[in-house]
Tab-separated table of C-alpha atoms in Angstrom:
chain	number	residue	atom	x	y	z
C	1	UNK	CA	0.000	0.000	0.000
C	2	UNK	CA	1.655	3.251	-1.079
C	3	UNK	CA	1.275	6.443	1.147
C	4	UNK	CA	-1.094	8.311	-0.882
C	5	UNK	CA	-3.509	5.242	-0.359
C	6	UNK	CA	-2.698	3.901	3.473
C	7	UNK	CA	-5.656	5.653	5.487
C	8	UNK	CA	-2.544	7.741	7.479
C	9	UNK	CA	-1.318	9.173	4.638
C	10	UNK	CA	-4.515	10.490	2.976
C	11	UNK	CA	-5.090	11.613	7.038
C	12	UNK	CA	-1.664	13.797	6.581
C	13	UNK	CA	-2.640	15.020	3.471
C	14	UNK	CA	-5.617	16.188	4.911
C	15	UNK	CA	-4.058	17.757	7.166
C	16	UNK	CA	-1.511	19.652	5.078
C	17	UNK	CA	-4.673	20.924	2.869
C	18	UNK	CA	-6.328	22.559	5.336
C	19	UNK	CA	-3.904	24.248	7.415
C	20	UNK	CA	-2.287	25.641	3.950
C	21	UNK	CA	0.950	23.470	3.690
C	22	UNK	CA	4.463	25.283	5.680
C	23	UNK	CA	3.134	28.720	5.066
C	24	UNK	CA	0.266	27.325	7.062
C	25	UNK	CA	2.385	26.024	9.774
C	26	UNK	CA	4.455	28.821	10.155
C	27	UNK	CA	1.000	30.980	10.978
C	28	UNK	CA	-0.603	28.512	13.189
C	29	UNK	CA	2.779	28.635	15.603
C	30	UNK	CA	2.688	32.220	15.224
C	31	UNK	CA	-1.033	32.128	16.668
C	32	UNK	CA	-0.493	29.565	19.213
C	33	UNK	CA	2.166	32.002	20.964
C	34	UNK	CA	0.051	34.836	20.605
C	35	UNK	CA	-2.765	32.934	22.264
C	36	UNK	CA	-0.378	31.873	24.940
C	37	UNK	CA	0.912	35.591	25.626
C	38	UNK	CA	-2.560	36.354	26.269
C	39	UNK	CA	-3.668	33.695	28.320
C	40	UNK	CA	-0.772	34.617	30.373
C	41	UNK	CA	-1.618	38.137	30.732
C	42	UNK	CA	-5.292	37.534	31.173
C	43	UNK	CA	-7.753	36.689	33.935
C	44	UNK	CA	-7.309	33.296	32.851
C	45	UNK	CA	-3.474	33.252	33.584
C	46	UNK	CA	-3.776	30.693	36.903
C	47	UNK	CA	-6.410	28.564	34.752
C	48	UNK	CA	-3.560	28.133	31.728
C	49	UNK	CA	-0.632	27.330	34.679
C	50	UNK	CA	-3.132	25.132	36.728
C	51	UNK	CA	-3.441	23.250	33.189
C	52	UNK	CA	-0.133	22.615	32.255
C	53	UNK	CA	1.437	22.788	35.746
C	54	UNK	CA	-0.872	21.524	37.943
C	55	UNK	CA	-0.713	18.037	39.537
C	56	UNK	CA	-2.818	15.496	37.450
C	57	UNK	CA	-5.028	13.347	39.722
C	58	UNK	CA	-3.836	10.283	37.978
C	59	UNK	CA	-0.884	9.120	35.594
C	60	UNK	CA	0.186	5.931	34.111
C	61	UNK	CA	3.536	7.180	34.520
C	62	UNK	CA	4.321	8.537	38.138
C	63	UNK	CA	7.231	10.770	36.555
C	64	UNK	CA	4.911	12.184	34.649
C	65	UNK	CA	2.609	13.654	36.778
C	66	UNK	CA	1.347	16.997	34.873
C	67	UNK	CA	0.195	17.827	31.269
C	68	UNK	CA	3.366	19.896	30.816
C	69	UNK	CA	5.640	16.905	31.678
C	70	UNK	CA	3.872	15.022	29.079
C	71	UNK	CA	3.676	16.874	26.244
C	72	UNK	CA	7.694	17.969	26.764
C	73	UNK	CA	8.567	14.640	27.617
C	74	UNK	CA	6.264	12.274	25.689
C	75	UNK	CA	4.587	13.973	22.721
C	76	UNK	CA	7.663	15.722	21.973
C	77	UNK	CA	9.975	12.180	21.650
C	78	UNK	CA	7.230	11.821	18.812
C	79	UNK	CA	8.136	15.152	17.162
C	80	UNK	CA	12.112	14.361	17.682
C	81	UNK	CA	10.950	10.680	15.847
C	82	UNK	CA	9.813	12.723	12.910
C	83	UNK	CA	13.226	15.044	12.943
C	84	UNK	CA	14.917	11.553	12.912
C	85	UNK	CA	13.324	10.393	10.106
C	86	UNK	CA	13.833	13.087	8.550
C	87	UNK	CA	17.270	13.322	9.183
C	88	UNK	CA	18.186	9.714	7.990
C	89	UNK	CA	16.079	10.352	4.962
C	90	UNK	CA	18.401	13.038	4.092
C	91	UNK	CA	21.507	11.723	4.928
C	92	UNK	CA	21.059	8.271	2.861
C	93	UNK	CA	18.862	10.016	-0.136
C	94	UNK	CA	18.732	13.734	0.020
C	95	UNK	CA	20.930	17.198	-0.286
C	96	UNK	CA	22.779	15.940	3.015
C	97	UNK	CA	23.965	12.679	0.886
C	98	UNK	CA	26.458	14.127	-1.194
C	99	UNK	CA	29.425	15.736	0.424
C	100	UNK	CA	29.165	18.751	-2.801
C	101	UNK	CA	25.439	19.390	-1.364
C	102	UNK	CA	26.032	19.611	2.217
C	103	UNK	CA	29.737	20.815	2.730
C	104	UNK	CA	28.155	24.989	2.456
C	105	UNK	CA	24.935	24.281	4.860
C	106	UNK	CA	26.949	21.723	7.149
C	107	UNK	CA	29.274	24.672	7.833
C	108	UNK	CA	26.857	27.452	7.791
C	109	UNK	CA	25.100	25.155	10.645
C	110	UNK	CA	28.021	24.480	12.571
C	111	UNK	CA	28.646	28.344	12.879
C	112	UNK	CA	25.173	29.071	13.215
C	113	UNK	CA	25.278	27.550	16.688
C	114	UNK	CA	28.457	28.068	17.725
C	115	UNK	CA	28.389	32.327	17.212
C	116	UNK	CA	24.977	32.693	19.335
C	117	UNK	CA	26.506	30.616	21.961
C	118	UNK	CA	29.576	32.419	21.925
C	119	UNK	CA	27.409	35.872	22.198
C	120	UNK	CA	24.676	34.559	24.890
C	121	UNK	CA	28.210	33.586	27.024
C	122	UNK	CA	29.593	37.007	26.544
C	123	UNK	CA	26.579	38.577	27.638
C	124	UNK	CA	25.500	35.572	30.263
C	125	UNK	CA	28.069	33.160	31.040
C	126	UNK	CA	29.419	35.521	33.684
C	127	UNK	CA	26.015	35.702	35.982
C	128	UNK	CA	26.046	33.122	38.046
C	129	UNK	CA	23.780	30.408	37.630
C	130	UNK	CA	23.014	31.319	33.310
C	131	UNK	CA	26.062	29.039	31.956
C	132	UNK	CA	23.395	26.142	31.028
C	133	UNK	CA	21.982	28.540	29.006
C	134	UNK	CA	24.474	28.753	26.322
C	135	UNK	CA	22.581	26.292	23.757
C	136	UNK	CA	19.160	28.201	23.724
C	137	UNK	CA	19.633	30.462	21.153
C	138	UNK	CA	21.781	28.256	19.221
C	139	UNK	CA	18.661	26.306	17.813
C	140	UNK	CA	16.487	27.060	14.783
C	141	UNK	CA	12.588	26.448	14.338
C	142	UNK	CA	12.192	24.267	11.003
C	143	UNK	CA	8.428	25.202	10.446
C	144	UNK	CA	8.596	28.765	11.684
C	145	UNK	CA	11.430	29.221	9.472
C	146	UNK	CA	10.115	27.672	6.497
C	147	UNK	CA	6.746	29.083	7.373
C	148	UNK	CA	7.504	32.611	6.885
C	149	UNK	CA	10.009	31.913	3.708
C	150	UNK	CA	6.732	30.110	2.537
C	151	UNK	CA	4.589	34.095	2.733
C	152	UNK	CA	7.205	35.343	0.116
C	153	UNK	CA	6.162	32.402	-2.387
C	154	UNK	CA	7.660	32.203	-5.940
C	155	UNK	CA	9.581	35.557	-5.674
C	156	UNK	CA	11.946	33.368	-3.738
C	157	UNK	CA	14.393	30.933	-5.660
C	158	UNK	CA	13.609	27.327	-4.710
C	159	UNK	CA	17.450	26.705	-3.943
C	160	UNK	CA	16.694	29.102	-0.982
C	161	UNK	CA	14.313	26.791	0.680
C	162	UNK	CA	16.084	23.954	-0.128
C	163	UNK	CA	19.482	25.612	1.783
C	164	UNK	CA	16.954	26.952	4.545
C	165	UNK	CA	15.653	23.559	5.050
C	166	UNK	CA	18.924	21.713	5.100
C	167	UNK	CA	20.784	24.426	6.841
C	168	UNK	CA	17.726	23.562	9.729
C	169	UNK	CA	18.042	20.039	9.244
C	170	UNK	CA	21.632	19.630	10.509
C	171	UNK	CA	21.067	22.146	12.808
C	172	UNK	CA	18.317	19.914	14.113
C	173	UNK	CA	20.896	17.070	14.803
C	174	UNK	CA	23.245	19.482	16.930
C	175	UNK	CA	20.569	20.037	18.823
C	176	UNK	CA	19.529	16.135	19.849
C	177	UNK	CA	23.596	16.388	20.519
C	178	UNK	CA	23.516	18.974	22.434
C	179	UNK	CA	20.803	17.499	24.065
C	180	UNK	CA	21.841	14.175	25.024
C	181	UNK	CA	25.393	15.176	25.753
C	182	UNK	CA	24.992	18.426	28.041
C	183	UNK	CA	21.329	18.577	29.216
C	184	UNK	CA	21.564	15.007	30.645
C	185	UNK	CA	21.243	14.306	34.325
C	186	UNK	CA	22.543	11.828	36.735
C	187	UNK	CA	22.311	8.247	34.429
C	188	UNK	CA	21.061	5.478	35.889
C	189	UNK	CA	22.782	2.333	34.436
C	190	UNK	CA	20.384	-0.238	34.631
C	191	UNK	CA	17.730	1.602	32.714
C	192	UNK	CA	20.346	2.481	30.056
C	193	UNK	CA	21.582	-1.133	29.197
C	194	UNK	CA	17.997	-2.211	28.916
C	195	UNK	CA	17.636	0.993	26.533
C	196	UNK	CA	20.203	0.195	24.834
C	197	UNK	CA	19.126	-3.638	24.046
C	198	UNK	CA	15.932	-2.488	23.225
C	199	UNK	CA	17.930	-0.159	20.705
C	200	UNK	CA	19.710	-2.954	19.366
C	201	UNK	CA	16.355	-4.893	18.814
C	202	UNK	CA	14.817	-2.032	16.611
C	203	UNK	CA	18.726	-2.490	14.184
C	204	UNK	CA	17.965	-6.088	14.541
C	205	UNK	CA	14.480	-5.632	12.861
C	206	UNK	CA	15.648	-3.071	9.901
C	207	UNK	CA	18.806	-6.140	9.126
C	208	UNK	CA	15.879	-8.842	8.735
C	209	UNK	CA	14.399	-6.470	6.541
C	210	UNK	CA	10.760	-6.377	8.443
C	211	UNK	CA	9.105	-3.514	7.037
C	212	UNK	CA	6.015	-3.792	8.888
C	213	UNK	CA	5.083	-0.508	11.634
C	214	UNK	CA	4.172	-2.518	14.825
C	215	UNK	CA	7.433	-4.065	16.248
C	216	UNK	CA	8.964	-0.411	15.668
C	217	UNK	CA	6.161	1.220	17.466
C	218	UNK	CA	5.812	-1.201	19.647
C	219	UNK	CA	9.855	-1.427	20.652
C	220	UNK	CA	9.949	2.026	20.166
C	221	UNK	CA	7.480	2.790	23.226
C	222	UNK	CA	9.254	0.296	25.694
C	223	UNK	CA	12.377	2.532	24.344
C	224	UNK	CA	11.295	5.335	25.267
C	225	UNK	CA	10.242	4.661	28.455
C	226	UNK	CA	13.624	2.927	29.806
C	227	UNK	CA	15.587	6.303	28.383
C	228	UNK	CA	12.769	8.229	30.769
C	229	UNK	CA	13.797	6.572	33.352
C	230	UNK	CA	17.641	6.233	32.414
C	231	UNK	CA	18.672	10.136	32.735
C	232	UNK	CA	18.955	10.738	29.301
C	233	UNK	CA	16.167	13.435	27.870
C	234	UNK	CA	13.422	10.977	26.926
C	235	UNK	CA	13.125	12.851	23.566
C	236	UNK	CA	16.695	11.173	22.343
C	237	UNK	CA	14.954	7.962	22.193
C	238	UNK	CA	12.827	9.090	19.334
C	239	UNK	CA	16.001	10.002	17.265
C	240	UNK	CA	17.475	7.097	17.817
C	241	UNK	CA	13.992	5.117	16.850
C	242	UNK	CA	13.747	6.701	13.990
C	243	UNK	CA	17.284	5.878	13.002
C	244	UNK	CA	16.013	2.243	12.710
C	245	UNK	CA	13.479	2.461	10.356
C	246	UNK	CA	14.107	0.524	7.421
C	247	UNK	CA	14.791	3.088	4.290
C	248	UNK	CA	14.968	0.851	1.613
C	249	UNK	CA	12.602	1.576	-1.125
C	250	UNK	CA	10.173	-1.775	-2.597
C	251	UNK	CA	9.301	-2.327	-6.025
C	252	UNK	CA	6.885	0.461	-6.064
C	253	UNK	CA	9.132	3.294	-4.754
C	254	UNK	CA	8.231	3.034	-1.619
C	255	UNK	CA	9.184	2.345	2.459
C	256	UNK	CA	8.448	2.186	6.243
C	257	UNK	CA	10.280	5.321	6.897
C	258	UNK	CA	8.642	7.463	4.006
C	259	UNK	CA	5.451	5.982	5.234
C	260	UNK	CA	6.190	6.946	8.528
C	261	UNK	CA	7.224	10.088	7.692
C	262	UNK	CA	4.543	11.105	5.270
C	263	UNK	CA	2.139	10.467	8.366
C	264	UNK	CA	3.139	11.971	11.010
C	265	UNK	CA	5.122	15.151	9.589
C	266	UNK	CA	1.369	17.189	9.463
C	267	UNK	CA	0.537	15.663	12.519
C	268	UNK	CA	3.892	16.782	14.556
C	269	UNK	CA	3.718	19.880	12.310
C	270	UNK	CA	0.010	20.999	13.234
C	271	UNK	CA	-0.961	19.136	16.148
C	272	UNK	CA	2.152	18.731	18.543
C	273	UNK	CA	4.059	21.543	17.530
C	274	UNK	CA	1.556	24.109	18.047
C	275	UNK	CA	0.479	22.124	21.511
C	276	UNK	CA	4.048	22.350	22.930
C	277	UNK	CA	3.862	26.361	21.970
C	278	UNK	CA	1.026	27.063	23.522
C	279	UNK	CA	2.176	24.903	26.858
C	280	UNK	CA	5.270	26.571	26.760
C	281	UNK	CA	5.174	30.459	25.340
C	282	UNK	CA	2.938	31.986	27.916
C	283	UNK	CA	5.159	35.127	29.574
C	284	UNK	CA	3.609	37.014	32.161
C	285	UNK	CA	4.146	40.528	30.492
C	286	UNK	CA	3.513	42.338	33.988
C	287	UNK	CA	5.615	43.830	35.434
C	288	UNK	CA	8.720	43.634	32.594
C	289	UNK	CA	10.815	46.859	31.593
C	290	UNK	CA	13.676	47.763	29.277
C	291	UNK	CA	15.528	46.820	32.603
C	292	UNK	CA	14.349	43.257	32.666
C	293	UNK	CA	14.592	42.945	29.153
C	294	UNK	CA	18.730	44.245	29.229
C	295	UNK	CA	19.016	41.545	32.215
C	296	UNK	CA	21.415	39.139	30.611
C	297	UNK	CA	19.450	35.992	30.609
C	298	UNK	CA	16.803	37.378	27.993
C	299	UNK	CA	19.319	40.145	26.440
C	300	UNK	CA	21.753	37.177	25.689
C	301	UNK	CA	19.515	34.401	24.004
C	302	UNK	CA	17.782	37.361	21.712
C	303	UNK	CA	21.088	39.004	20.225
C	304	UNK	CA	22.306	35.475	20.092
C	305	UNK	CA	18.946	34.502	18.052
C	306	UNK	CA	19.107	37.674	15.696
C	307	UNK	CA	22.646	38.761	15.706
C	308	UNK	CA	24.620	35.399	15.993
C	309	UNK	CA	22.510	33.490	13.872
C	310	UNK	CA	22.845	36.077	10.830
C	311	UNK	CA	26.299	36.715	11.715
C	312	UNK	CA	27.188	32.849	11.465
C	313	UNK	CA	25.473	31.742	8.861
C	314	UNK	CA	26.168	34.675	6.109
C	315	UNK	CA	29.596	35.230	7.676
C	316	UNK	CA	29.980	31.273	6.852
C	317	UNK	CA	28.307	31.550	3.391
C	318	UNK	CA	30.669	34.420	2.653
C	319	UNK	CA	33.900	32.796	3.526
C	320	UNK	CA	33.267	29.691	1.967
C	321	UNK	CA	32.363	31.567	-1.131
C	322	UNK	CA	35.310	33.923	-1.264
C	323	UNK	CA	37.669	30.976	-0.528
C	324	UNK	CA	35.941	28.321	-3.367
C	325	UNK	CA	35.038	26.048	-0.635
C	326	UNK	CA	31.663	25.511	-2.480
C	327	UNK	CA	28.998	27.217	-4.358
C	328	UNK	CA	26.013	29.554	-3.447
C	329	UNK	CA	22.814	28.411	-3.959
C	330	UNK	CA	21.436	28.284	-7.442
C	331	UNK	CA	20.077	31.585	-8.177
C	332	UNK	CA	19.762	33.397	-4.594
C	333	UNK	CA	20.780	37.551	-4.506
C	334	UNK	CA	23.156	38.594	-1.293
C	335	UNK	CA	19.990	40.147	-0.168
C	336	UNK	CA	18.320	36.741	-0.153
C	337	UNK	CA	20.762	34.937	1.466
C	338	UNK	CA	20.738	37.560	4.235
C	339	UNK	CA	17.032	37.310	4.871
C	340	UNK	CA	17.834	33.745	4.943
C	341	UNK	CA	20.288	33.858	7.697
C	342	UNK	CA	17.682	35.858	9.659
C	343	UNK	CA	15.142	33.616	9.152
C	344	UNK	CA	17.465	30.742	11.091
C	345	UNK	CA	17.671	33.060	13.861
C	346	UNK	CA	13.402	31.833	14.702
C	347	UNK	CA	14.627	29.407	17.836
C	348	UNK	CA	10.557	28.916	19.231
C	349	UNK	CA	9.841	25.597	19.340
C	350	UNK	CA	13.818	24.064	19.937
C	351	UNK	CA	14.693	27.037	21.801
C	352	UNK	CA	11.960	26.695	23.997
C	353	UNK	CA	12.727	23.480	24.762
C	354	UNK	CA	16.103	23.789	25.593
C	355	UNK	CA	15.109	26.804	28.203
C	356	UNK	CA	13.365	23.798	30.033
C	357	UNK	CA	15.721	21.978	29.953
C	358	UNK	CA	18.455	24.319	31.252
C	359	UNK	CA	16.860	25.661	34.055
C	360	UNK	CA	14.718	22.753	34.994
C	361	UNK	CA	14.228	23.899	38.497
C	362	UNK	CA	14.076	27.550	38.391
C	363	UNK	CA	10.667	28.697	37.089
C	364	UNK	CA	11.793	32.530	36.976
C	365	UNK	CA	14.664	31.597	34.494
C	366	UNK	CA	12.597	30.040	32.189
C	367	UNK	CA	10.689	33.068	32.103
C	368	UNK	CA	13.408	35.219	31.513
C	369	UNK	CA	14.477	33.130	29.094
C	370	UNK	CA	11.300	32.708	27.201
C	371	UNK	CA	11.161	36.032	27.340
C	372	UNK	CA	14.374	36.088	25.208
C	373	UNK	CA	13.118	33.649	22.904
C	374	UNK	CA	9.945	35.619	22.022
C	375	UNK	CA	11.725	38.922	21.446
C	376	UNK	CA	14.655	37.620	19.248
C	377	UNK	CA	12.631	35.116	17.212
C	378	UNK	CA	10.542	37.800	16.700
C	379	UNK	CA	12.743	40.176	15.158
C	380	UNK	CA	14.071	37.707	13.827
C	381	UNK	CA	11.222	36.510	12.147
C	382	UNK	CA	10.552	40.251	10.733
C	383	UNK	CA	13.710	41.248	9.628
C	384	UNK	CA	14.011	37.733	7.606
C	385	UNK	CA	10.898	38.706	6.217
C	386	UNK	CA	11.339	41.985	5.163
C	387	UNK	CA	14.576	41.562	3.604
C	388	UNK	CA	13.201	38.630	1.529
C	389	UNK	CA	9.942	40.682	0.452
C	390	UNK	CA	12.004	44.233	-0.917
C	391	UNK	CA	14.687	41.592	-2.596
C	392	UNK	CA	12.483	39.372	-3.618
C	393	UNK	CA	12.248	38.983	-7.749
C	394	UNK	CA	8.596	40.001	-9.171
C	395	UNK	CA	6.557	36.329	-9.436
């Protein structure tokens, strides 16, 4: 059964039609903070926290004992399985499988995170306490990104959303790095060997070639739940998952992980995505002055957001062109490029997540830090646009 014709896939394409395809996406997670915002600044503000925050009366899972925990911790492994899949995809059959295609956006990624860290630690890293900080702003927001590049249409080249999208992609797998290697608490040994036998179960599957979605959902789920428990961030286990799904095309063109994929992309996309932003990008605006702002929790993460992520990515993009290290995009203007390199400075949904993760006992930081998020995706997210729409070639 090929995707267009298995019941998920005509589900996901469904989807995609309705909400208006990235462009789509892109709005929806624009509205979802705004509604958040609000909520937060409303009457209703203890009725949002007491959803998210509050202690449920009963869980099948005793760590996870409010909604918040489980959409960061649960539905969020199943939006880190669709960035897997997507990543293998890619690397075994996309622009990330030739070294000519990925040597420019590899390197434009690799400075793209390192030059916002290295600005949120000049501005941070000295307050005590901010250090673990250092990786929010280093992260960009796939579907924000491509959401807004998606408003400008035709006027821009295709080979921009291509680099945009790739440039994201690796930038998505520095991330579950970053993730598993600095935000990971005290590990818990047991739990990790039986992790990692269930991981070697799910490679055991893809070599006998079963191509059939069960045994990987199934293993997948006990996965998961040992890496919970294990100290490791329970979203690495859906990388790794995902890393196991067979790729090897049938006679018709087709397999598991395109299935996969071609199912649950809308449904992370429009459904878990947006969820997680509205859980998590509620500020309480009371209260907060230019003062608060220049504090060097939020003050870092934006400039690192909208001036590091420019700076590294262009900067990159310049060098290797002025050097021959590889070619520009097919097409693109400086101009475009630039607005590009804005756009990767939209952290949301990733940078959110990290905030979390950094500060996981400290409810003020997170704050502060979403606070950071907000303001320098948001310029971000402007300024990309607006350079992009006045350079922009007529349609």
């Amino acid at each position: 059964m090929t995707r267009q014709h298995h019941p998920l896939g005509r589900l996901a394409a469904r989807i995609a039609r309705t909400f208006g395809g990235e462009a789509g996406a892109g709005i929806l997670l624009i509205a979802v903070a705004l509604a958040a915002i609000l909520a937060a600044n409303s009457p209703l503000a203890h009725a949002y926290h007491q959803l998210f925050h509050g202690t449920l009366p009963w869980s099948p899972i005793a760590k996870l004992n409010t909604l918040h925990l489980w959409i960061n911790d649960a539905l969020m492994a199943l939006f880190f399985f669709v960035v897997g899949l997507e990543i293998k995809r890619e690397v075994l059959d996309g622009e990330l499988s030739r070294p000519d295609r990925r040597r420019l956006p590899v390197m434009a990624a690799a400075a793209g995170m390192a030059v916002p860290a290295l600005i949120y630690i000049a501005i941070a890293g000295g307050t005590a306490g901010l250090s673990r900080g250092w990786a929010i702003p280093a992260a960009t927001d796939i579907a924000f990104a491509l959401g807004v590049l998606a408003l400008i249409g035709k006027r821009a080249p295709a080979s921009l959303r291509l680099f945009l999208l790739t440039v994201a992609i690796v930038d998505d797998l520095g991330a579950v790095a970053i993730i598993a290697l600095f935000y990971t608490s005290t590990l818990k040994l047991g739990w990790l060997a039986f992790a990692a036998a269930l991981l070697a179960g799910l490679a055991a599957l893809n070599r006998m070639g079963i191509t059939r979605a069960w045994p990987y959902v199934l293993l997948g789920g006990v996965l998961w739940f040992a890496v919970l428990h294990s100290g490791v961030h329970a979203t690495v286990a859906g990388v790794l998952a995902a890393l196991t799904v067979p790729m090897k095309l049938d006679r018709g063109g087709d397999s598991l992980l395109l299935r996969m994929e071609h199912a649950m992309a809308p449904l992370s996309a429009y459904l878990i995505v947006p969820l997680f932003g509205f859980a998590n990008a509620g500020v309480a605006l009371g209260g907060i002055s230019l003062a608060a702002i220049a504090s060097p929790l939020p003050l870092g993460i934006a400039l690192g957001l909208f001036l590091g992520k420019q700076a590294g990515i262009l900067g990159t993009i310049w060098a290797a062109h002025r050097l021959r290290l590889a070619q520009l995009p097919s097409s693109a203007t400086w101009p475009q490029l630039w607005g590009m390199a804005l756009l990767c400075g939209i952290g949301f949904t990733m940078s959110l997540f990290i905030a979390q993760l950094g500060f996981p006992t400290s409810p003020e930081l997170v704050e502060e830090a979403k606070l950071g998020v907000l303001l320098g995706s948001l310029a971000s997210a402007l300024g990309g646009y607006l350079v992009l729409r006045f350079s922009a070639r007529p349609a």
